[in-house]
Structure formats: C-alpha cells, structure tokens
PDB file of C-alpha atoms in Angstrom:
ATOM      1  CA  UNK M   5     -20.618  12.854  28.363  1.00 37.00           C
ATOM      2  CA  UNK M   6     -19.402  15.819  26.331  1.00 43.00           C
ATOM      3  CA  UNK M   7     -20.195  16.908  22.802  1.00 46.00           C
ATOM      4  CA  UNK M   8     -17.094  17.674  20.757  1.00 50.00           C
ATOM      5  CA  UNK M   9     -16.936  20.683  18.467  1.00 51.00           C
ATOM      6  CA  UNK M  10     -14.831  20.454  15.332  1.00 48.00           C
ATOM      7  CA  UNK M  11     -12.134  22.581  16.937  1.00 49.00           C
ATOM      8  CA  UNK M  12     -11.721  20.026  19.726  1.00 84.00           C
ATOM      9  CA  UNK M  13     -10.989  17.030  17.493  1.00 96.00           C
ATOM     10  CA  UNK M  14      -7.248  17.695  17.268  1.00 97.00           C
ATOM     11  CA  UNK M  15      -6.556  17.748  21.028  1.00 97.00           C
ATOM     12  CA  UNK M  16      -8.687  14.625  21.443  1.00 97.00           C
ATOM     13  CA  UNK M  17      -6.604  12.820  18.810  1.00 98.00           C
ATOM     14  CA  UNK M  18      -3.366  13.965  20.440  1.00 98.00           C
ATOM     15  CA  UNK M  19      -4.534  12.721  23.823  1.00 97.00           C
ATOM     16  CA  UNK M  20      -5.475   9.347  22.334  1.00 98.00           C
ATOM     17  CA  UNK M  21      -2.087   9.049  20.604  1.00 97.00           C
ATOM     18  CA  UNK M  22      -0.295   9.746  23.891  1.00 97.00           C
ATOM     19  CA  UNK M  23      -2.329   7.066  25.654  1.00 96.00           C
ATOM     20  CA  UNK M  24      -1.753   4.531  22.888  1.00 96.00           C
ATOM     21  CA  UNK M  25       1.997   5.220  22.963  1.00 94.00           C
ATOM     22  CA  UNK M  26       2.065   4.191  26.639  1.00 92.00           C
ATOM     23  CA  UNK M  27       0.063   1.013  26.015  1.00 86.00           C
ATOM     24  CA  UNK M  28       2.067  -2.241  26.028  1.00 83.00           C
ATOM     25  CA  UNK M  29       1.127  -5.162  23.819  1.00 79.00           C
ATOM     26  CA  UNK M  30       0.026  -4.109  20.351  1.00 83.00           C
ATOM     27  CA  UNK M  31      -0.616  -7.532  18.840  1.00 88.00           C
ATOM     28  CA  UNK M  32       1.150  -9.015  15.812  1.00 88.00           C
ATOM     29  CA  UNK M  33       1.185  -7.991  12.164  1.00 88.00           C
ATOM     30  CA  UNK M  34      -0.551 -10.384   9.761  1.00 84.00           C
ATOM     31  CA  UNK M  35       2.022 -13.053   8.928  1.00 80.00           C
ATOM     32  CA  UNK M  36      -0.048 -15.207   6.535  1.00 75.00           C
ATOM     33  CA  UNK M  37       0.392 -12.478   3.902  1.00 76.00           C
ATOM     34  CA  UNK M  38       4.197 -12.230   3.689  1.00 75.00           C
ATOM     35  CA  UNK M  39       4.154  -8.690   2.308  1.00 74.00           C
ATOM     36  CA  UNK M  40       2.377  -7.508   5.492  1.00 81.00           C
ATOM     37  CA  UNK M  41       4.460  -9.435   7.994  1.00 82.00           C
ATOM     38  CA  UNK M  42       7.284  -6.869   8.096  1.00 81.00           C
ATOM     39  CA  UNK M  43       5.051  -4.006   9.282  1.00 85.00           C
ATOM     40  CA  UNK M  44       5.979  -2.466  12.655  1.00 88.00           C
ATOM     41  CA  UNK M  45       3.091  -3.310  15.020  1.00 85.00           C
ATOM     42  CA  UNK M  46       3.770  -0.120  17.009  1.00 88.00           C
ATOM     43  CA  UNK M  47       3.068   2.207  14.092  1.00 94.00           C
ATOM     44  CA  UNK M  48      -0.034   4.307  14.769  1.00 97.00           C
ATOM     45  CA  UNK M  49      -2.054   6.895  12.885  1.00 98.00           C
ATOM     46  CA  UNK M  50      -5.552   8.293  13.267  1.00 98.00           C
ATOM     47  CA  UNK M  51      -7.645  10.783  11.303  1.00 98.00           C
ATOM     48  CA  UNK M  52     -11.075  12.382  11.608  1.00 98.00           C
ATOM     49  CA  UNK M  53     -12.841  13.871   8.574  1.00 98.00           C
ATOM     50  CA  UNK M  54     -15.767  16.242   8.874  1.00 98.00           C
ATOM     51  CA  UNK M  55     -18.532  16.345   6.296  1.00 97.00           C
ATOM     52  CA  UNK M  56     -17.080  19.424   4.599  1.00 96.00           C
ATOM     53  CA  UNK M  57     -13.754  17.645   3.967  1.00 96.00           C
ATOM     54  CA  UNK M  58     -11.810  19.123   6.889  1.00 97.00           C
ATOM     55  CA  UNK M  59      -9.409  16.484   8.212  1.00 98.00           C
ATOM     56  CA  UNK M  60      -7.601  16.226  11.536  1.00 98.00           C
ATOM     57  CA  UNK M  61      -4.854  13.707  12.205  1.00 98.00           C
ATOM     58  CA  UNK M  62      -2.144  12.445  14.475  1.00 98.00           C
ATOM     59  CA  UNK M  63       0.807  10.077  14.250  1.00 98.00           C
ATOM     60  CA  UNK M  64       1.255   8.217  10.958  1.00 97.00           C
ATOM     61  CA  UNK M  65      -2.061   9.507   9.617  1.00 98.00           C
ATOM     62  CA  UNK M  66      -0.654  10.319   6.175  1.00 98.00           C
ATOM     63  CA  UNK M  67       1.332   7.074   5.823  1.00 97.00           C
ATOM     64  CA  UNK M  68      -0.204   4.735   3.192  1.00 97.00           C
ATOM     65  CA  UNK M  69      -0.911   1.185   4.314  1.00 96.00           C
ATOM     66  CA  UNK M  70      -2.569  -1.914   2.883  1.00 96.00           C
ATOM     67  CA  UNK M  71      -6.318  -1.403   3.143  1.00 97.00           C
ATOM     68  CA  UNK M  72      -7.240  -5.090   2.739  1.00 96.00           C
ATOM     69  CA  UNK M  73     -10.830  -5.810   3.832  1.00 96.00           C
ATOM     70  CA  UNK M  74     -11.682  -2.155   4.430  1.00 98.00           C
ATOM     71  CA  UNK M  75     -12.266  -1.961   0.675  1.00 98.00           C
ATOM     72  CA  UNK M  76     -15.211  -4.330   1.028  1.00 98.00           C
ATOM     73  CA  UNK M  77     -17.312  -1.401   2.247  1.00 98.00           C
ATOM     74  CA  UNK M  78     -16.716   0.559  -0.942  1.00 98.00           C
ATOM     75  CA  UNK M  79     -17.297  -2.315  -3.365  1.00 98.00           C
ATOM     76  CA  UNK M  80     -20.523  -3.042  -1.498  1.00 98.00           C
ATOM     77  CA  UNK M  81     -21.621   0.584  -1.925  1.00 98.00           C
ATOM     78  CA  UNK M  82     -20.707   0.639  -5.604  1.00 98.00           C
ATOM     79  CA  UNK M  83     -22.579  -2.558  -6.375  1.00 98.00           C
ATOM     80  CA  UNK M  84     -25.599  -1.772  -4.212  1.00 98.00           C
ATOM     81  CA  UNK M  85     -25.914   1.566  -6.011  1.00 98.00           C
ATOM     82  CA  UNK M  86     -26.093  -0.314  -9.321  1.00 98.00           C
ATOM     83  CA  UNK M  87     -28.317  -3.295  -8.621  1.00 97.00           C
ATOM     84  CA  UNK M  88     -30.213  -2.433  -5.467  1.00 97.00           C
ATOM     85  CA  UNK M  89     -31.990  -5.120  -3.474  1.00 97.00           C
ATOM     86  CA  UNK M  90     -31.269  -7.861  -6.015  1.00 97.00           C
ATOM     87  CA  UNK M  91     -27.842  -8.118  -4.388  1.00 98.00           C
ATOM     88  CA  UNK M  92     -29.386  -9.526  -1.207  1.00 98.00           C
ATOM     89  CA  UNK M  93     -30.562 -12.599  -3.084  1.00 97.00           C
ATOM     90  CA  UNK M  94     -26.895 -13.586  -3.374  1.00 98.00           C
ATOM     91  CA  UNK M  95     -25.412 -12.544  -0.028  1.00 97.00           C
ATOM     92  CA  UNK M  96     -26.917 -12.310   3.449  1.00 96.00           C
ATOM     93  CA  UNK M  97     -26.889  -9.583   6.091  1.00 95.00           C
ATOM     94  CA  UNK M  98     -26.282 -11.570   9.270  1.00 92.00           C
ATOM     95  CA  UNK M  99     -23.188 -11.826  11.487  1.00 90.00           C
ATOM     96  CA  UNK M 100     -21.265 -15.001  10.812  1.00 79.00           C
ATOM     97  CA  UNK M 101     -19.827 -15.881  14.201  1.00 70.00           C
ATOM     98  CA  UNK M 102     -17.008 -17.628  12.339  1.00 70.00           C
ATOM     99  CA  UNK M 103     -13.570 -16.492  11.108  1.00 67.00           C
ATOM    100  CA  UNK M 104     -13.581 -14.205   8.063  1.00 67.00           C
ATOM    101  CA  UNK M 105     -12.202 -16.901   5.742  1.00 68.00           C
ATOM    102  CA  UNK M 106     -14.373 -19.778   6.960  1.00 74.00           C
ATOM    103  CA  UNK M 107     -15.947 -22.288   4.563  1.00 78.00           C
ATOM    104  CA  UNK M 108     -18.163 -23.872   7.200  1.00 79.00           C
ATOM    105  CA  UNK M 109     -21.461 -22.037   6.693  1.00 83.00           C
ATOM    106  CA  UNK M 110     -21.427 -22.084   2.907  1.00 88.00           C
ATOM    107  CA  UNK M 111     -22.201 -25.772   2.651  1.00 84.00           C
ATOM    108  CA  UNK M 112     -25.347 -25.818   4.736  1.00 85.00           C
ATOM    109  CA  UNK M 113     -26.526 -22.408   3.451  1.00 89.00           C
ATOM    110  CA  UNK M 114     -26.353 -23.466  -0.209  1.00 92.00           C
ATOM    111  CA  UNK M 115     -23.483 -21.243  -1.278  1.00 95.00           C
ATOM    112  CA  UNK M 116     -25.012 -17.978   0.007  1.00 95.00           C
ATOM    113  CA  UNK M 117     -22.458 -16.159   2.200  1.00 95.00           C
ATOM    114  CA  UNK M 118     -23.697 -14.903   5.545  1.00 94.00           C
ATOM    115  CA  UNK M 119     -22.727 -11.229   4.925  1.00 95.00           C
ATOM    116  CA  UNK M 120     -20.750  -9.034   2.475  1.00 97.00           C
ATOM    117  CA  UNK M 121     -17.743  -8.561   4.762  1.00 96.00           C
ATOM    118  CA  UNK M 122     -16.547 -12.114   5.281  1.00 94.00           C
ATOM    119  CA  UNK M 123     -14.339 -13.218   2.395  1.00 94.00           C
ATOM    120  CA  UNK M 124     -16.997 -15.343   0.726  1.00 95.00           C
ATOM    121  CA  UNK M 125     -19.483 -12.479   0.741  1.00 97.00           C
ATOM    122  CA  UNK M 126     -16.910  -9.994  -0.514  1.00 97.00           C
ATOM    123  CA  UNK M 127     -16.048 -12.319  -3.390  1.00 98.00           C
ATOM    124  CA  UNK M 128     -19.716 -12.369  -4.414  1.00 98.00           C
ATOM    125  CA  UNK M 129     -19.958  -8.576  -4.279  1.00 98.00           C
ATOM    126  CA  UNK M 130     -16.748  -8.129  -6.284  1.00 98.00           C
ATOM    127  CA  UNK M 131     -17.982 -10.687  -8.802  1.00 98.00           C
ATOM    128  CA  UNK M 132     -21.266  -8.830  -9.276  1.00 98.00           C
ATOM    129  CA  UNK M 133     -19.582  -5.433  -9.503  1.00 98.00           C
ATOM    130  CA  UNK M 134     -17.169  -6.829 -12.082  1.00 98.00           C
ATOM    131  CA  UNK M 135     -20.071  -8.119 -14.174  1.00 98.00           C
ATOM    132  CA  UNK M 136     -21.573  -4.633 -14.166  1.00 98.00           C
ATOM    133  CA  UNK M 137     -18.419  -2.594 -14.779  1.00 98.00           C
ATOM    134  CA  UNK M 138     -15.918  -4.898 -16.506  1.00 98.00           C
ATOM    135  CA  UNK M 139     -13.263  -3.843 -13.979  1.00 98.00           C
ATOM    136  CA  UNK M 140     -14.379  -3.974 -10.356  1.00 98.00           C
ATOM    137  CA  UNK M 141     -10.951  -3.154  -8.928  1.00 98.00           C
ATOM    138  CA  UNK M 142     -10.472  -0.254 -11.330  1.00 98.00           C
ATOM    139  CA  UNK M 143     -13.934   1.115 -10.539  1.00 98.00           C
ATOM    140  CA  UNK M 144     -13.112   0.919  -6.827  1.00 98.00           C
ATOM    141  CA  UNK M 145      -9.769   2.684  -7.233  1.00 98.00           C
ATOM    142  CA  UNK M 146     -11.340   5.492  -9.266  1.00 98.00           C
ATOM    143  CA  UNK M 147     -13.994   5.969  -6.589  1.00 98.00           C
ATOM    144  CA  UNK M 148     -11.465   6.076  -3.748  1.00 98.00           C
ATOM    145  CA  UNK M 149      -9.257   8.529  -5.626  1.00 98.00           C
ATOM    146  CA  UNK M 150     -12.203  10.826  -6.269  1.00 98.00           C
ATOM    147  CA  UNK M 151     -13.634  10.722  -2.746  1.00 98.00           C
ATOM    148  CA  UNK M 152     -10.262  11.122  -1.011  1.00 98.00           C
ATOM    149  CA  UNK M 153      -8.942  13.731  -3.430  1.00 98.00           C
ATOM    150  CA  UNK M 154      -5.755  11.676  -3.792  1.00 98.00           C
ATOM    151  CA  UNK M 155      -5.092  10.800  -7.460  1.00 98.00           C
ATOM    152  CA  UNK M 156      -1.857   9.023  -6.461  1.00 98.00           C
ATOM    153  CA  UNK M 157      -3.642   6.233  -4.587  1.00 98.00           C
ATOM    154  CA  UNK M 158      -2.860   2.914  -6.253  1.00 98.00           C
ATOM    155  CA  UNK M 159      -2.645  -0.845  -6.062  1.00 98.00           C
ATOM    156  CA  UNK M 160       0.314  -2.499  -4.356  1.00 96.00           C
ATOM    157  CA  UNK M 161       1.369  -5.118  -6.876  1.00 94.00           C
ATOM    158  CA  UNK M 162       3.658  -6.855  -4.363  1.00 92.00           C
ATOM    159  CA  UNK M 163       0.797  -7.341  -1.904  1.00 92.00           C
ATOM    160  CA  UNK M 164      -1.569  -8.495  -4.663  1.00 94.00           C
ATOM    161  CA  UNK M 165       0.999 -11.045  -5.855  1.00 93.00           C
ATOM    162  CA  UNK M 166       1.624 -12.184  -2.285  1.00 89.00           C
ATOM    163  CA  UNK M 167      -2.086 -12.738  -1.681  1.00 90.00           C
ATOM    164  CA  UNK M 168      -2.467 -14.545  -4.984  1.00 93.00           C
ATOM    165  CA  UNK M 169       0.395 -16.899  -4.113  1.00 91.00           C
ATOM    166  CA  UNK M 170      -1.253 -17.700  -0.775  1.00 88.00           C
ATOM    167  CA  UNK M 171      -4.878 -17.514  -1.941  1.00 92.00           C
ATOM    168  CA  UNK M 172      -5.931 -21.164  -1.929  1.00 94.00           C
ATOM    169  CA  UNK M 173      -8.663 -20.668   0.661  1.00 94.00           C
ATOM    170  CA  UNK M 174     -10.215 -17.768  -1.243  1.00 95.00           C
ATOM    171  CA  UNK M 175     -10.054 -19.883  -4.401  1.00 97.00           C
ATOM    172  CA  UNK M 176     -11.831 -22.677  -2.544  1.00 95.00           C
ATOM    173  CA  UNK M 177     -14.560 -20.272  -1.405  1.00 96.00           C
ATOM    174  CA  UNK M 178     -15.062 -18.991  -4.942  1.00 97.00           C
ATOM    175  CA  UNK M 179     -15.190 -22.473  -6.494  1.00 97.00           C
ATOM    176  CA  UNK M 180     -17.626 -23.679  -3.850  1.00 96.00           C
ATOM    177  CA  UNK M 181     -19.995 -20.773  -4.496  1.00 97.00           C
ATOM    178  CA  UNK M 182     -19.653 -21.253  -8.249  1.00 98.00           C
ATOM    179  CA  UNK M 183     -20.926 -24.801  -7.755  1.00 96.00           C
ATOM    180  CA  UNK M 184     -24.137 -23.202  -6.424  1.00 96.00           C
ATOM    181  CA  UNK M 185     -24.300 -20.773  -9.391  1.00 98.00           C
ATOM    182  CA  UNK M 186     -23.522 -17.830  -7.116  1.00 98.00           C
ATOM    183  CA  UNK M 187     -20.439 -16.682  -9.089  1.00 98.00           C
ATOM    184  CA  UNK M 188     -20.727 -15.351 -12.643  1.00 98.00           C
ATOM    185  CA  UNK M 189     -17.142 -14.687 -13.746  1.00 98.00           C
ATOM    186  CA  UNK M 190     -14.270 -17.088 -14.314  1.00 98.00           C
ATOM    187  CA  UNK M 191     -12.622 -17.831 -10.978  1.00 98.00           C
ATOM    188  CA  UNK M 192      -9.081 -16.700 -11.968  1.00 97.00           C
ATOM    189  CA  UNK M 193     -10.522 -13.383 -13.197  1.00 98.00           C
ATOM    190  CA  UNK M 194     -12.508 -12.902  -9.984  1.00 98.00           C
ATOM    191  CA  UNK M 195      -9.560 -13.732  -7.747  1.00 98.00           C
ATOM    192  CA  UNK M 196      -7.305 -11.308  -9.620  1.00 98.00           C
ATOM    193  CA  UNK M 197      -9.898  -8.563  -9.157  1.00 98.00           C
ATOM    194  CA  UNK M 198     -10.342  -9.401  -5.479  1.00 98.00           C
ATOM    195  CA  UNK M 199      -6.636  -9.499  -4.640  1.00 97.00           C
ATOM    196  CA  UNK M 200      -6.055  -6.218  -6.461  1.00 97.00           C
ATOM    197  CA  UNK M 201      -8.965  -4.675  -4.594  1.00 98.00           C
ATOM    198  CA  UNK M 202      -7.506  -5.686  -1.241  1.00 97.00           C
ATOM    199  CA  UNK M 203      -4.006  -4.487  -2.170  1.00 97.00           C
ATOM    200  CA  UNK M 204      -4.916  -0.788  -2.488  1.00 98.00           C
ATOM    201  CA  UNK M 205      -2.703   1.411  -0.327  1.00 98.00           C
ATOM    202  CA  UNK M 206      -4.258   4.413   1.385  1.00 98.00           C
ATOM    203  CA  UNK M 207      -3.611   6.575   4.427  1.00 98.00           C
ATOM    204  CA  UNK M 208      -5.877   7.312   7.372  1.00 98.00           C
ATOM    205  CA  UNK M 209      -6.546  10.733   5.826  1.00 98.00           C
ATOM    206  CA  UNK M 210      -7.498   9.114   2.498  1.00 98.00           C
ATOM    207  CA  UNK M 211      -9.852   6.592   4.068  1.00 98.00           C
ATOM    208  CA  UNK M 212     -11.528   9.017   6.462  1.00 98.00           C
ATOM    209  CA  UNK M 213     -12.332  11.291   3.518  1.00 98.00           C
ATOM    210  CA  UNK M 214     -13.397   8.424   1.255  1.00 98.00           C
ATOM    211  CA  UNK M 215     -15.860   7.176   3.882  1.00 98.00           C
ATOM    212  CA  UNK M 216     -17.671  10.481   4.435  1.00 98.00           C
ATOM    213  CA  UNK M 217     -20.399   9.588   1.908  1.00 98.00           C
ATOM    214  CA  UNK M 218     -21.724   7.187   4.545  1.00 98.00           C
ATOM    215  CA  UNK M 219     -21.821   9.952   7.159  1.00 98.00           C
ATOM    216  CA  UNK M 220     -23.564  12.175   4.582  1.00 98.00           C
ATOM    217  CA  UNK M 221     -26.260   9.498   4.111  1.00 98.00           C
ATOM    218  CA  UNK M 222     -25.143   8.511   0.606  1.00 98.00           C
ATOM    219  CA  UNK M 223     -23.959  11.863  -0.794  1.00 98.00           C
ATOM    220  CA  UNK M 224     -20.535  11.894  -2.487  1.00 98.00           C
ATOM    221  CA  UNK M 225     -17.870  14.565  -2.085  1.00 97.00           C
ATOM    222  CA  UNK M 226     -19.009  16.289  -5.300  1.00 98.00           C
ATOM    223  CA  UNK M 227     -22.581  16.560  -4.026  1.00 98.00           C
ATOM    224  CA  UNK M 228     -24.054  13.804  -6.180  1.00 98.00           C
ATOM    225  CA  UNK M 229     -25.985  10.966  -4.587  1.00 98.00           C
ATOM    226  CA  UNK M 230     -24.434   7.480  -4.709  1.00 98.00           C
ATOM    227  CA  UNK M 231     -26.828   5.718  -2.348  1.00 98.00           C
ATOM    228  CA  UNK M 232     -30.390   6.271  -1.216  1.00 98.00           C
ATOM    229  CA  UNK M 233     -30.918   7.144   2.442  1.00 98.00           C
ATOM    230  CA  UNK M 234     -32.075   3.570   2.990  1.00 98.00           C
ATOM    231  CA  UNK M 235     -29.018   2.054   1.285  1.00 98.00           C
ATOM    232  CA  UNK M 236     -26.622   4.190   3.339  1.00 98.00           C
ATOM    233  CA  UNK M 237     -28.455   3.074   6.469  1.00 98.00           C
ATOM    234  CA  UNK M 238     -28.167  -0.545   5.371  1.00 97.00           C
ATOM    235  CA  UNK M 239     -24.403  -0.358   4.859  1.00 98.00           C
ATOM    236  CA  UNK M 240     -23.846   1.382   8.195  1.00 98.00           C
ATOM    237  CA  UNK M 241     -25.978  -1.260   9.908  1.00 98.00           C
ATOM    238  CA  UNK M 242     -24.038  -4.128   8.337  1.00 98.00           C
ATOM    239  CA  UNK M 243     -20.768  -2.441   9.313  1.00 98.00           C
ATOM    240  CA  UNK M 244     -21.955  -2.294  12.920  1.00 97.00           C
ATOM    241  CA  UNK M 245     -23.055  -5.927  13.059  1.00 96.00           C
ATOM    242  CA  UNK M 246     -20.513  -7.571  10.720  1.00 96.00           C
ATOM    243  CA  UNK M 247     -17.623  -5.167  10.091  1.00 96.00           C
ATOM    244  CA  UNK M 248     -15.110  -6.636  12.521  1.00 94.00           C
ATOM    245  CA  UNK M 249     -15.656 -10.321  11.768  1.00 83.00           C
ATOM    246  CA  UNK M 250     -16.472 -12.471  14.766  1.00 84.00           C
ATOM    247  CA  UNK M 251     -15.591  -9.611  17.148  1.00 91.00           C
ATOM    248  CA  UNK M 252     -18.453  -7.380  15.954  1.00 92.00           C
ATOM    249  CA  UNK M 253     -20.355  -7.630  19.218  1.00 93.00           C
ATOM    250  CA  UNK M 254     -17.343  -6.597  21.261  1.00 95.00           C
ATOM    251  CA  UNK M 255     -16.578  -3.753  18.826  1.00 96.00           C
ATOM    252  CA  UNK M 256     -20.152  -2.444  19.087  1.00 96.00           C
ATOM    253  CA  UNK M 257     -19.928  -2.716  22.882  1.00 96.00           C
ATOM    254  CA  UNK M 258     -16.622  -0.863  23.134  1.00 97.00           C
ATOM    255  CA  UNK M 259     -16.804   1.614  20.248  1.00 98.00           C
ATOM    256  CA  UNK M 260     -20.492   2.036  19.438  1.00 97.00           C
ATOM    257  CA  UNK M 261     -20.003   2.991  15.783  1.00 98.00           C
ATOM    258  CA  UNK M 262     -20.380   1.292  12.407  1.00 98.00           C
ATOM    259  CA  UNK M 263     -16.848   0.157  11.530  1.00 98.00           C
ATOM    260  CA  UNK M 264     -14.853  -2.013   9.165  1.00 98.00           C
ATOM    261  CA  UNK M 265     -11.427  -3.459   9.819  1.00 97.00           C
ATOM    262  CA  UNK M 266      -8.728  -4.957   7.616  1.00 96.00           C
ATOM    263  CA  UNK M 267      -5.794  -7.231   8.382  1.00 93.00           C
ATOM    264  CA  UNK M 268      -3.433  -4.472   7.244  1.00 95.00           C
ATOM    265  CA  UNK M 269      -4.229  -2.915  10.630  1.00 96.00           C
ATOM    266  CA  UNK M 270      -6.680  -0.269   9.466  1.00 98.00           C
ATOM    267  CA  UNK M 271     -10.217   0.454  10.663  1.00 98.00           C
ATOM    268  CA  UNK M 272     -12.773   2.944   9.364  1.00 98.00           C
ATOM    269  CA  UNK M 273     -15.740   4.139  11.434  1.00 98.00           C
ATOM    270  CA  UNK M 274     -18.752   6.348  10.809  1.00 98.00           C
ATOM    271  CA  UNK M 275     -20.582   8.867  12.992  1.00 98.00           C
ATOM    272  CA  UNK M 276     -23.659   9.410  10.798  1.00 98.00           C
ATOM    273  CA  UNK M 277     -24.386  13.052  10.161  1.00 97.00           C
ATOM    274  CA  UNK M 278     -21.199  14.178  11.863  1.00 97.00           C
ATOM    275  CA  UNK M 279     -17.810  12.754  10.813  1.00 98.00           C
ATOM    276  CA  UNK M 280     -15.808   9.668   9.858  1.00 98.00           C
ATOM    277  CA  UNK M 281     -12.667   8.159  11.338  1.00 98.00           C
ATOM    278  CA  UNK M 282      -9.793   6.021  10.190  1.00 98.00           C
ATOM    279  CA  UNK M 283      -7.124   4.496  12.392  1.00 98.00           C
ATOM    280  CA  UNK M 284      -4.118   2.343  11.556  1.00 98.00           C
ATOM    281  CA  UNK M 285      -1.816   0.187  13.636  1.00 97.00           C
ATOM    282  CA  UNK M 286      -0.608  -3.128  12.146  1.00 95.00           C
ATOM    283  CA  UNK M 287      -0.598  -5.205  15.331  1.00 95.00           C
ATOM    284  CA  UNK M 288      -3.641  -7.489  15.270  1.00 94.00           C
ATOM    285  CA  UNK M 289      -5.540  -9.510  17.843  1.00 93.00           C
ATOM    286  CA  UNK M 290      -6.479 -13.149  17.290  1.00 90.00           C
ATOM    287  CA  UNK M 291      -9.589 -12.122  15.356  1.00 89.00           C
ATOM    288  CA  UNK M 292      -7.720  -9.985  12.823  1.00 89.00           C
ATOM    289  CA  UNK M 293      -8.523  -6.531  14.225  1.00 94.00           C
ATOM    290  CA  UNK M 294      -5.989  -3.831  15.127  1.00 96.00           C
ATOM    291  CA  UNK M 295      -5.375  -3.871  18.895  1.00 96.00           C
ATOM    292  CA  UNK M 296      -4.388  -0.199  19.108  1.00 97.00           C
ATOM    293  CA  UNK M 297      -6.991   0.768  16.510  1.00 97.00           C
ATOM    294  CA  UNK M 298      -9.924  -0.619  18.484  1.00 97.00           C
ATOM    295  CA  UNK M 299      -8.539   0.914  21.683  1.00 97.00           C
ATOM    296  CA  UNK M 300      -8.189   4.309  19.995  1.00 98.00           C
ATOM    297  CA  UNK M 301     -11.750   4.273  18.666  1.00 98.00           C
ATOM    298  CA  UNK M 302     -12.991   3.177  22.086  1.00 98.00           C
ATOM    299  CA  UNK M 303     -11.260   6.189  23.636  1.00 98.00           C
ATOM    300  CA  UNK M 304     -12.569   8.529  20.937  1.00 98.00           C
ATOM    301  CA  UNK M 305     -16.217   7.690  21.556  1.00 98.00           C
ATOM    302  CA  UNK M 306     -15.668   7.759  25.332  1.00 97.00           C
ATOM    303  CA  UNK M 307     -13.959  11.160  25.294  1.00 97.00           C
ATOM    304  CA  UNK M 308     -16.318  12.807  22.800  1.00 97.00           C
ATOM    305  CA  UNK M 309     -19.639  11.134  23.501  1.00 96.00           C
ATOM    306  CA  UNK M 310     -20.036  10.589  19.749  1.00 96.00           C
ATOM    307  CA  UNK M 311     -21.611   7.203  19.032  1.00 95.00           C
ATOM    308  CA  UNK M 312     -24.810   5.824  17.556  1.00 94.00           C
ATOM    309  CA  UNK M 313     -26.081   4.899  21.033  1.00 91.00           C
TER     310      UNK M 313
END
C-alpha cells in the first residue's frame, strides 16, 4: 500500500483512465428517463479535489452531466444543518436492501423511509428543507454554485420535465407518506422541487469541489461551518452504508469510501481529512450505479491506499 502525495494524483487518474478505456462492457444509460437515454455509455471523466480547492482531472471531467440522486447528499446536509436530530424522527438511517424507488418497506414501517438516499427518504428531506427555506431546489443550487465556484451551474429543464412526465412512482411514494403525515407540503409542489433538484447539471470538477465540506468535517469553502463534526460524520456514514442503493455492501467492499451515486452516471466519494472524488460514466449496472465509475474508484483506492479502512 502506498500513500499518495497531491502531486501524484494526476498520474494516478491518467492510469485509471487508460485502464477504463480498455475495459469492455460499460453498462447501459438510464432509459426510464428519456432525456438521459441518449448519453454515450463510454463517456468517462474523473476529478479529485484537495481540501484547499486544488482539482485534478482526466477525460470528460469538465463536461456537465445530470447529477440526479447525487444531490440527495447536499439537501441532506442543508436540512440537517437547520433542524438537527429532529430530522431522524422522519427518516431512518439503515440500508434498505431494496431498489431505490421501492414502495415495499413504507407500508410496514408506517411511512418512515429507511434512509435519506432512497427516493422516499429524499422526498422527505426535500419536503422538510422546502418548509424551512421556501425553495429547496433554489437553496441547493445556490449552495452548489458557491461550493464549486461555478455560478453557471443550473437546472436542466428538459430533464426535469422528462422526470415529471414519468414520475408516477415518486408521486405514489409522496402520497403514501403524506397519508402517514410525513409530508408537509402539497405533493405537486414537492415533486416539482424534487425533480428540479435532480435535474441539476454539474461536472466532475464541480461536484468534487462541492463535496469537500464533508472531507473538511463540515467546513465550507469560505471557512464557515455548515455541519458539526458529528453531523459530517453521520452523513459520511450514511453515504458508506446507503449511498449506492442496494449495492452499498459491494461498493464498501470494493471502494472503501463514503460515496453517493446517481442514475446520470455520476458518483461522488469522500476521503475524510484528505480529498474528495467525482467520477462520471453514463453506463449503469442493474442496480443503477455507473459500471466504469465504480471500477475507477476501486482502482483509485487500490493504487493510492486511500480509504477509510
């Protein structure tokens, strides 16, 4: 095992990109969201951001893509910073073991989602953030722009409209939880906020930078504290155990870092106290995680020895 200095990140990324380029079988782009279906599954980008804002990248690392469920990490942080432990009365912290859009557990767990990263849990978090800010999606976008240093980051209205047109299951989740008094806002308002949240386009460079507050134990890019040390630990822990849906165990086994994936093909990962990573490749496995992205993060932790274990 070797310890990587900052100067060695670039050659490591270039080696990983070369290996990924030679790898056959990259999965399939998400086809249940029509606006994502046309993405080239062989696209690949990867970035590493150090705590001082230095960024290294390779491939399509500056190409914006649809962040999708990656944004759930940031809405969780923004809401947890506002309401603290009260949030956990409305959403759990356990792995689900079921697909990210499953309704199964909600019925026998009285409308309390298993964790904040499955769709039901993310809807609850967005709902609570919206109640506290009046514009959850706008609050999220402002945060991501500030942390990434990219004021041009924005929603993708085509993707948001596409998700809304095919959002019956998310609507069902929201209505079911509302029946248990676990949703405060009107369902159409919540769904609009949620779809806009998931439609944000960002690059690997943007996301690696935006995630560094978790590697800095809750400290934002401007030096102010968003989260307590305990809250930052909590989010990293939930990312490790729940961030890649029902493949979280395999991701922890292969990668060994807190991570969060999205069906746009992106993944973010955190090395606490050291750096953050973002990788993008649209080809997904059957569980909704980027095939090349997981492989690249696996190689990164193997080559550098940087993991939480």
